[in-house]
Amino acid sequence: MFQPLSGLRVIDLTQVLAGPYSTYQLALMGAEVIKIELPGEGDATRSGMGAPALGGDKMGLPYVTQGSNKRSLTLNLKTQDGLALLKRLIATADIFVQNFKPGTARRLGVSFEDVKQMNPKIVHCSISAYGQDGPIGDRPAYDHVVQGMCGITMTTGTPDSVPNKVGAPYIDYATGLNAAFAIVSALHETRQTGEAVSLDVAMLDSSMLLMASMMTSYLSTGVAPTASGNEAQSRSPSSGAFETTKGVLMIAANNERQHHHLCAAIGRPELLTDPRWADLAERRNHTDALRDEIAATVKTKSADEWEIILNEAGVPAARVRDFAEVMGEGQLKARGITTEMTLPGRDTTVHVPTLGFKVNGAVVAPSSPPPELGGDTDAILGELGISGDEVARLRADGVV
């Protein structure tokens, strides 16, 4: 199995989605991830939405999604003993990840400057809403708040329906992937230089880079992107969403070759010889008329029929599916995008994500289920040389 991070230790002091998803990527690639959680409470997502019985048992599905392949250690960082134990762990680690509000890590004594004194070759990753600097860097936020800040809500939907939030917490997950990429890159750097690396990963930055072409276009032309409904980014009249006799079809015929294939596949070759649509420039001058012609023809068959016809003709097309439909698609099953796991001490089976790419044709899936809250506390403290009696005292004192 692909385990390039085997032998590396990650101290994971993150909560909710972005941070835990970043460390989940590292765990899938073989790193030992020790998740630090508050005794009795744990990550906020342990009590999260969905499957109330699981949430009430500190195994909420948002936590389970990115909790596999990790170890759980409970520490009360408001106690001196808890902080001391955290610092001992950091000294043994290769990577430290935290998503406190900027300034909190410094107050706890685990800022980059603090941590590199404990461990001069560590990768220190800070994940936050807006970054560690800037005029609003100290503000907290969640995915939907950053969606509002970054402008995506004003480009999603139609001009008369904005603002519209993207349905999934995509900024959280993009930030998690961004952080994982940064961490793996920094590991290579610190191995070359022998020096600690500080990483500053912001949700706002991640969200803006998901709109990189929009940023470039606006800053180069001064023309701001607007809500365009289900139209393609290319604004090609032969691309976008089309009504059919049953369902909606997404078509992407953005270049000359695809446009020619589309006209042939829908049985409208005369559209290619009409001078109004002779080339891309003319098509853009007469967009509405061409769009109406294509739409009228597409309306004669179902989306399922057109999906087959157009793809066979070399035109990218897909029937619009709801979430339940796509999760049952054979393509997703072939890709192995999720795997089944049985939660510890339960008969409950859950489906969790695998690594986002195959390696040598194989899926990289987690090998151990999400841990119970504090399920590895005794073992981890024992590895630090702490006796069972001392662990009992720490537990009685509310430290672990």
Coordinates of C-alpha atoms in Angstrom, one line a residue:
M1 CA 0.0 0.0 0.0
F2 CA 1.1 3.6 -0.7
Q3 CA 2.4 4.8 2.7
P4 CA 5.0 7.5 1.9
L5 CA 4.6 9.2 5.3
S6 CA 5.0 6.0 7.3
G7 CA 7.2 6.7 10.4
L8 CA 6.2 10.3 10.7
R9 CA 4.3 11.7 13.6
V10 CA 1.6 14.4 13.4
I11 CA 0.3 16.2 16.4
D12 CA -3.2 17.3 15.3
L13 CA -4.7 20.1 17.4
T14 CA -7.5 20.9 14.9
Q15 CA -11.3 20.8 15.0
V16 CA -14.3 20.7 12.8
L17 CA -13.6 20.1 9.0
A18 CA -10.6 21.9 7.3
G19 CA -7.9 20.9 9.8
P20 CA -9.1 17.4 10.5
Y21 CA -9.4 16.8 6.8
S22 CA -5.9 17.9 6.2
T23 CA -4.5 15.5 8.8
Y24 CA -6.8 12.8 7.5
Q25 CA -4.9 13.0 4.2
L26 CA -1.6 12.5 6.0
A27 CA -3.0 9.6 8.0
L28 CA -4.2 7.9 4.8
M29 CA -0.6 8.2 3.5
G30 CA 0.8 6.4 6.6
A31 CA 1.6 9.2 9.1
E32 CA 0.8 8.5 12.8
V33 CA -1.7 11.2 13.6
I34 CA -2.4 11.9 17.3
K35 CA -5.6 13.9 17.6
I36 CA -5.7 16.1 20.7
E37 CA -9.2 16.6 22.1
L38 CA -10.8 18.1 25.2
P39 CA -11.7 15.5 27.8
G40 CA -15.4 14.7 27.9
E41 CA -16.2 16.8 24.9
G42 CA -13.8 16.1 22.0
D43 CA -14.0 17.6 18.5
A44 CA -17.2 19.6 18.0
T45 CA -18.1 17.4 15.1
R46 CA -18.3 14.4 17.3
S47 CA -21.7 15.7 18.3
G48 CA -22.5 16.8 14.8
M49 CA -25.3 16.5 12.4
G50 CA -26.7 13.3 11.0
A51 CA -27.3 9.9 12.6
P52 CA -28.3 11.3 16.1
A53 CA -27.5 8.1 17.9
L54 CA -23.9 8.2 16.6
G55 CA -23.6 11.9 17.5
G56 CA -24.9 11.4 21.0
D57 CA -22.3 8.7 21.4
K58 CA -19.5 11.1 20.4
M59 CA -19.2 9.6 16.9
G60 CA -21.0 12.1 14.8
L61 CA -20.8 11.5 11.1
P62 CA -18.9 14.8 10.4
Y63 CA -16.2 13.5 12.7
V64 CA -16.3 10.0 11.3
T65 CA -15.8 11.4 7.8
Q66 CA -12.2 12.4 8.5
G67 CA -11.4 10.5 11.7
S68 CA -10.1 7.1 10.5
N69 CA -6.4 6.1 10.8
K70 CA -5.9 8.5 13.7
R71 CA -5.3 8.1 17.5
S72 CA -7.3 10.1 20.0
L73 CA -5.6 11.6 23.1
T74 CA -7.6 13.8 25.5
L75 CA -5.7 16.8 27.1
N76 CA -7.1 19.8 28.9
L77 CA -4.8 22.6 27.7
K78 CA -6.2 24.9 30.4
T79 CA -4.1 23.0 32.9
Q80 CA -0.3 23.3 33.3
D81 CA 0.0 19.5 33.1
G82 CA -2.0 19.3 29.9
L83 CA 0.2 22.0 28.2
A84 CA 3.3 20.2 29.5
L85 CA 2.2 16.9 28.0
L86 CA 1.4 18.6 24.7
K87 CA 4.8 20.1 24.5
R88 CA 6.4 16.8 25.2
L89 CA 4.5 15.3 22.4
I90 CA 5.5 18.1 20.0
A91 CA 9.1 17.4 20.8
T92 CA 8.6 13.8 19.4
A93 CA 6.7 14.9 16.3
D94 CA 7.6 15.7 12.7
I95 CA 4.5 17.8 12.1
F96 CA 2.3 20.1 14.3
V97 CA -1.1 21.3 12.9
Q98 CA -3.4 23.7 14.7
N99 CA -6.4 25.8 13.7
F100 CA -6.8 28.1 16.7
K101 CA -7.9 31.6 16.2
P102 CA -4.6 33.6 15.4
G103 CA -2.9 34.6 18.6
T104 CA -4.1 31.6 20.6
A105 CA -1.2 29.4 19.8
R106 CA 1.2 32.1 21.0
R107 CA -0.7 32.4 24.3
L108 CA -0.5 28.7 24.8
G109 CA 3.2 28.7 24.1
V110 CA 3.0 26.6 20.9
S111 CA 3.5 29.3 18.2
F112 CA 6.1 28.5 15.5
E113 CA 8.8 30.4 17.4
D114 CA 8.0 28.3 20.5
V115 CA 7.7 25.0 18.8
K116 CA 10.9 25.2 16.8
Q117 CA 12.8 25.7 20.1
M118 CA 11.3 22.3 21.2
N119 CA 11.8 20.7 17.8
P120 CA 14.2 22.5 15.3
K121 CA 13.1 20.4 12.3
I122 CA 9.4 20.4 12.7
V123 CA 6.8 21.5 10.2
H124 CA 4.4 23.9 11.9
C125 CA 1.1 24.4 10.1
S126 CA -1.5 27.0 11.2
I127 CA -4.9 26.9 9.6
S128 CA -7.3 29.8 10.0
A129 CA -10.1 31.7 8.4
Y130 CA -8.2 34.7 7.0
G131 CA -4.6 34.0 7.7
Q132 CA -2.1 35.0 10.4
D133 CA -1.7 38.6 9.2
G134 CA -3.7 41.3 7.5
P135 CA -6.4 43.7 8.9
I136 CA -8.9 40.9 9.6
G137 CA -6.5 38.1 10.3
D138 CA -7.7 37.7 13.9
R139 CA -11.4 37.0 12.9
P140 CA -12.9 33.6 13.3
A141 CA -15.1 32.1 10.6
Y142 CA -16.7 29.0 9.2
D143 CA -17.2 27.8 5.6
H144 CA -20.4 29.7 4.9
V145 CA -19.0 32.9 6.4
V146 CA -16.0 32.7 4.1
Q147 CA -18.3 31.9 1.2
G148 CA -19.9 35.2 1.9
M149 CA -16.6 37.0 2.2
C150 CA -15.0 35.5 -0.9
G151 CA -17.6 36.5 -3.5
I152 CA -18.7 33.1 -4.6
T153 CA -22.2 33.6 -3.4
M154 CA -22.7 36.5 -5.8
T155 CA -21.6 34.4 -8.8
T156 CA -23.7 31.4 -7.9
G157 CA -27.2 31.3 -9.2
T158 CA -28.9 33.9 -11.4
P159 CA -28.7 37.7 -11.1
D160 CA -32.2 37.8 -9.6
S161 CA -31.5 35.0 -7.1
V162 CA -28.1 35.9 -5.6
P163 CA -26.6 35.5 -3.1
N164 CA -26.5 31.7 -3.1
K165 CA -24.2 29.6 -0.9
V166 CA -22.6 26.5 -2.5
G167 CA -24.3 23.5 -1.0
A168 CA -21.3 21.7 0.3
P169 CA -18.7 23.1 2.7
Y170 CA -16.3 23.1 -0.2
I171 CA -14.0 25.8 1.2
D172 CA -13.3 23.7 4.3
Y173 CA -12.4 20.7 2.2
A174 CA -10.3 22.7 -0.3
T175 CA -8.5 24.3 2.7
G176 CA -7.8 20.8 4.1
L177 CA -6.3 19.6 0.8
N178 CA -4.3 22.9 0.5
A179 CA -2.9 22.4 4.0
A180 CA -2.0 18.7 3.3
F181 CA -0.2 19.7 0.1
A182 CA 1.6 22.5 2.0
I183 CA 2.7 20.1 4.7
V184 CA 4.0 17.4 2.4
S185 CA 5.9 20.1 0.5
A186 CA 7.4 21.5 3.7
L187 CA 8.5 18.0 4.7
H188 CA 10.7 17.9 1.6
E189 CA 12.0 21.4 2.4
T190 CA 12.9 20.6 6.0
R191 CA 14.7 17.4 5.0
Q192 CA 16.8 19.4 2.6
T193 CA 17.6 22.3 4.9
G194 CA 17.3 20.7 8.3
E195 CA 15.3 23.7 9.5
A196 CA 11.8 24.0 10.8
V197 CA 9.1 25.4 8.4
S198 CA 6.1 27.6 9.3
L199 CA 3.0 27.2 7.1
D200 CA 0.1 29.7 7.1
V201 CA -3.0 28.3 5.4
A202 CA -6.1 30.5 5.2
M203 CA -9.6 29.5 4.2
L204 CA -10.0 32.8 2.3
D205 CA -6.9 32.2 0.3
S206 CA -8.0 28.7 -0.6
S207 CA -11.5 30.0 -1.6
M208 CA -10.0 32.7 -3.9
L209 CA -7.6 30.3 -5.6
L210 CA -10.6 28.1 -6.5
M211 CA -11.6 31.1 -8.5
A212 CA -8.2 31.8 -9.9
S213 CA -9.3 32.5 -13.5
M214 CA -11.9 34.9 -12.2
M215 CA -9.3 36.8 -10.2
T216 CA -6.9 37.0 -13.2
S217 CA -9.7 38.2 -15.5
Y218 CA -11.0 40.8 -13.1
L219 CA -7.6 42.2 -12.2
S220 CA -6.6 42.3 -15.8
T221 CA -9.8 43.8 -17.3
G222 CA -11.7 45.4 -14.5
V223 CA -14.8 43.4 -15.4
A224 CA -16.2 41.6 -12.4
P225 CA -17.7 38.1 -12.8
T226 CA -21.5 37.9 -12.4
A227 CA -24.0 35.2 -11.7
S228 CA -24.7 33.3 -14.8
G229 CA -27.0 30.5 -13.6
N230 CA -26.1 27.2 -15.2
E231 CA -24.2 28.7 -18.2
A232 CA -20.7 27.3 -18.8
Q233 CA -17.8 29.4 -17.8
S234 CA -16.9 29.7 -21.5
R235 CA -20.2 31.4 -22.2
S236 CA -20.3 29.4 -25.4
P237 CA -23.9 29.2 -26.8
S238 CA -23.5 25.5 -27.3
S239 CA -22.5 24.9 -23.7
G240 CA -24.4 24.9 -20.4
A241 CA -27.7 23.5 -19.2
F242 CA -30.4 22.4 -21.6
E243 CA -33.9 21.1 -20.9
T244 CA -34.9 17.8 -22.4
T245 CA -38.0 15.7 -22.5
K246 CA -36.9 14.2 -19.1
G247 CA -34.2 15.9 -17.0
V248 CA -31.6 18.6 -17.5
L249 CA -28.5 18.0 -19.6
M250 CA -25.1 19.7 -19.2
I251 CA -23.2 20.1 -22.5
A252 CA -19.7 21.4 -23.0
A253 CA -19.1 22.3 -26.7
N254 CA -16.5 25.0 -26.2
N255 CA -14.2 24.7 -29.2
E256 CA -14.7 24.4 -32.9
R257 CA -14.3 20.6 -33.0
Q258 CA -16.8 20.1 -30.2
H259 CA -19.3 22.5 -31.8
H260 CA -19.0 20.6 -35.1
H261 CA -19.5 17.3 -33.4
L262 CA -22.5 18.6 -31.4
C263 CA -24.3 19.9 -34.5
A264 CA -23.7 16.6 -36.3
A265 CA -24.8 14.5 -33.3
I266 CA -28.1 16.4 -32.8
G267 CA -28.8 16.2 -36.5
R268 CA -28.4 19.9 -37.2
P269 CA -25.5 20.2 -39.7
E270 CA -27.1 23.3 -41.3
L271 CA -26.1 25.2 -38.1
L272 CA -22.5 25.0 -39.3
T273 CA -23.1 26.7 -42.6
D274 CA -25.4 29.5 -41.4
P275 CA -23.2 32.7 -41.7
R276 CA -24.5 33.9 -38.3
W277 CA -22.6 31.0 -36.7
A278 CA -19.7 30.5 -39.1
D279 CA -17.1 30.9 -36.4
L280 CA -16.7 31.5 -32.7
A281 CA -16.8 35.3 -33.0
E282 CA -20.0 35.2 -35.1
R283 CA -21.6 32.7 -32.7
R284 CA -20.9 35.1 -29.8
N285 CA -22.6 37.9 -31.8
H286 CA -25.7 35.8 -32.3
T287 CA -25.6 33.7 -29.1
D288 CA -29.3 33.8 -28.3
A289 CA -30.5 32.6 -31.7
L290 CA -28.1 29.7 -31.8
R291 CA -28.9 28.8 -28.3
D292 CA -32.6 28.7 -29.1
E293 CA -31.9 26.4 -32.1
I294 CA -29.9 23.9 -30.1
A295 CA -32.3 24.0 -27.2
A296 CA -35.3 23.2 -29.4
T297 CA -33.5 20.2 -30.8
V298 CA -32.2 18.9 -27.4
K299 CA -35.8 19.2 -26.1
T300 CA -36.8 16.2 -28.4
K301 CA -35.1 13.5 -26.4
S302 CA -34.4 12.7 -22.8
A303 CA -31.2 13.7 -20.9
D304 CA -30.2 10.0 -20.6
E305 CA -30.5 9.5 -24.4
W306 CA -28.5 12.7 -25.2
E307 CA -25.8 11.8 -22.7
I308 CA -25.0 8.6 -24.6
I309 CA -25.4 10.2 -28.0
L310 CA -23.2 13.2 -27.3
N311 CA -20.4 11.4 -25.5
E312 CA -20.2 8.8 -28.3
A313 CA -19.8 11.8 -30.6
G314 CA -17.0 13.3 -28.6
V315 CA -19.0 16.0 -26.9
P316 CA -18.8 16.1 -23.1
A317 CA -22.3 15.8 -21.7
A318 CA -24.0 14.6 -18.5
R319 CA -27.5 14.4 -17.2
V320 CA -27.9 16.4 -14.0
R321 CA -28.1 14.0 -11.1
D322 CA -29.1 14.4 -7.5
F323 CA -26.8 13.3 -4.8
A324 CA -28.4 9.9 -4.2
E325 CA -28.2 9.1 -7.9
V326 CA -24.5 10.0 -8.2
M327 CA -23.6 8.0 -5.1
G328 CA -25.1 4.9 -6.8
E329 CA -23.1 5.5 -10.0
G330 CA -21.0 2.6 -11.2
Q331 CA -18.2 5.1 -12.0
L332 CA -17.8 6.1 -8.4
K333 CA -17.8 2.5 -7.3
A334 CA -15.1 1.7 -9.9
R335 CA -13.0 4.6 -8.5
G336 CA -13.4 3.4 -4.9
I337 CA -14.0 6.9 -3.7
T338 CA -15.4 5.6 -0.4
T339 CA -14.8 2.5 1.7
E340 CA -16.9 0.8 4.4
M341 CA -15.7 0.7 8.0
T342 CA -17.2 -0.7 11.2
L343 CA -17.1 1.7 14.2
P344 CA -15.3 0.5 17.3
G345 CA -17.6 -1.4 19.7
R346 CA -20.6 -1.2 17.4
D347 CA -22.2 -3.0 14.6
T348 CA -22.6 0.3 12.8
T349 CA -21.1 0.4 9.3
V350 CA -20.2 3.8 7.8
H351 CA -18.8 4.9 4.5
V352 CA -15.8 7.2 4.6
P353 CA -13.7 8.8 1.9
T354 CA -10.5 7.3 0.5
L355 CA -7.4 9.2 -0.8
G356 CA -8.4 11.5 -3.7
F357 CA -6.2 9.6 -6.2
K358 CA -5.3 6.1 -7.1
V359 CA -1.7 4.9 -6.8
N360 CA -0.4 2.4 -9.3
G361 CA -4.0 1.6 -10.1
A362 CA -4.9 1.0 -6.4
V363 CA -7.3 2.8 -4.0
V364 CA -5.6 4.1 -0.8
A365 CA -8.2 3.5 2.0
P366 CA -8.0 3.8 5.8
S367 CA -7.0 0.7 7.7
S368 CA -8.4 1.6 11.1
P369 CA -11.7 3.2 12.1
P370 CA -12.2 6.5 13.8
P371 CA -11.1 6.2 17.5
E372 CA -13.4 6.7 20.5
L373 CA -12.8 10.0 22.4
G374 CA -9.6 9.5 24.3
G375 CA -9.4 5.9 23.2
D376 CA -5.6 6.0 22.8
T377 CA -4.8 8.2 25.8
D378 CA -3.4 5.5 28.1
A379 CA -1.3 4.0 25.3
I380 CA 0.2 7.3 24.1
L381 CA 1.0 8.5 27.6
G382 CA 2.6 5.1 28.3
E383 CA 4.8 5.7 25.2
L384 CA 6.0 8.9 26.8
G385 CA 7.1 6.9 29.9
I386 CA 4.2 8.0 32.1
S387 CA 3.1 5.3 34.6
G388 CA -0.4 3.9 35.0
D389 CA -0.6 5.5 38.4
E390 CA 0.3 8.9 37.0
V391 CA -2.2 8.5 34.2
A392 CA -4.9 7.8 36.9
R393 CA -3.9 11.0 38.7
L394 CA -4.0 13.0 35.6
R395 CA -7.5 11.7 34.8
A396 CA -8.7 12.4 38.4
D397 CA -7.4 15.9 38.1
G398 CA -9.2 16.5 34.8
V399 CA -6.0 16.8 32.7
V400 CA -6.8 13.8 30.5

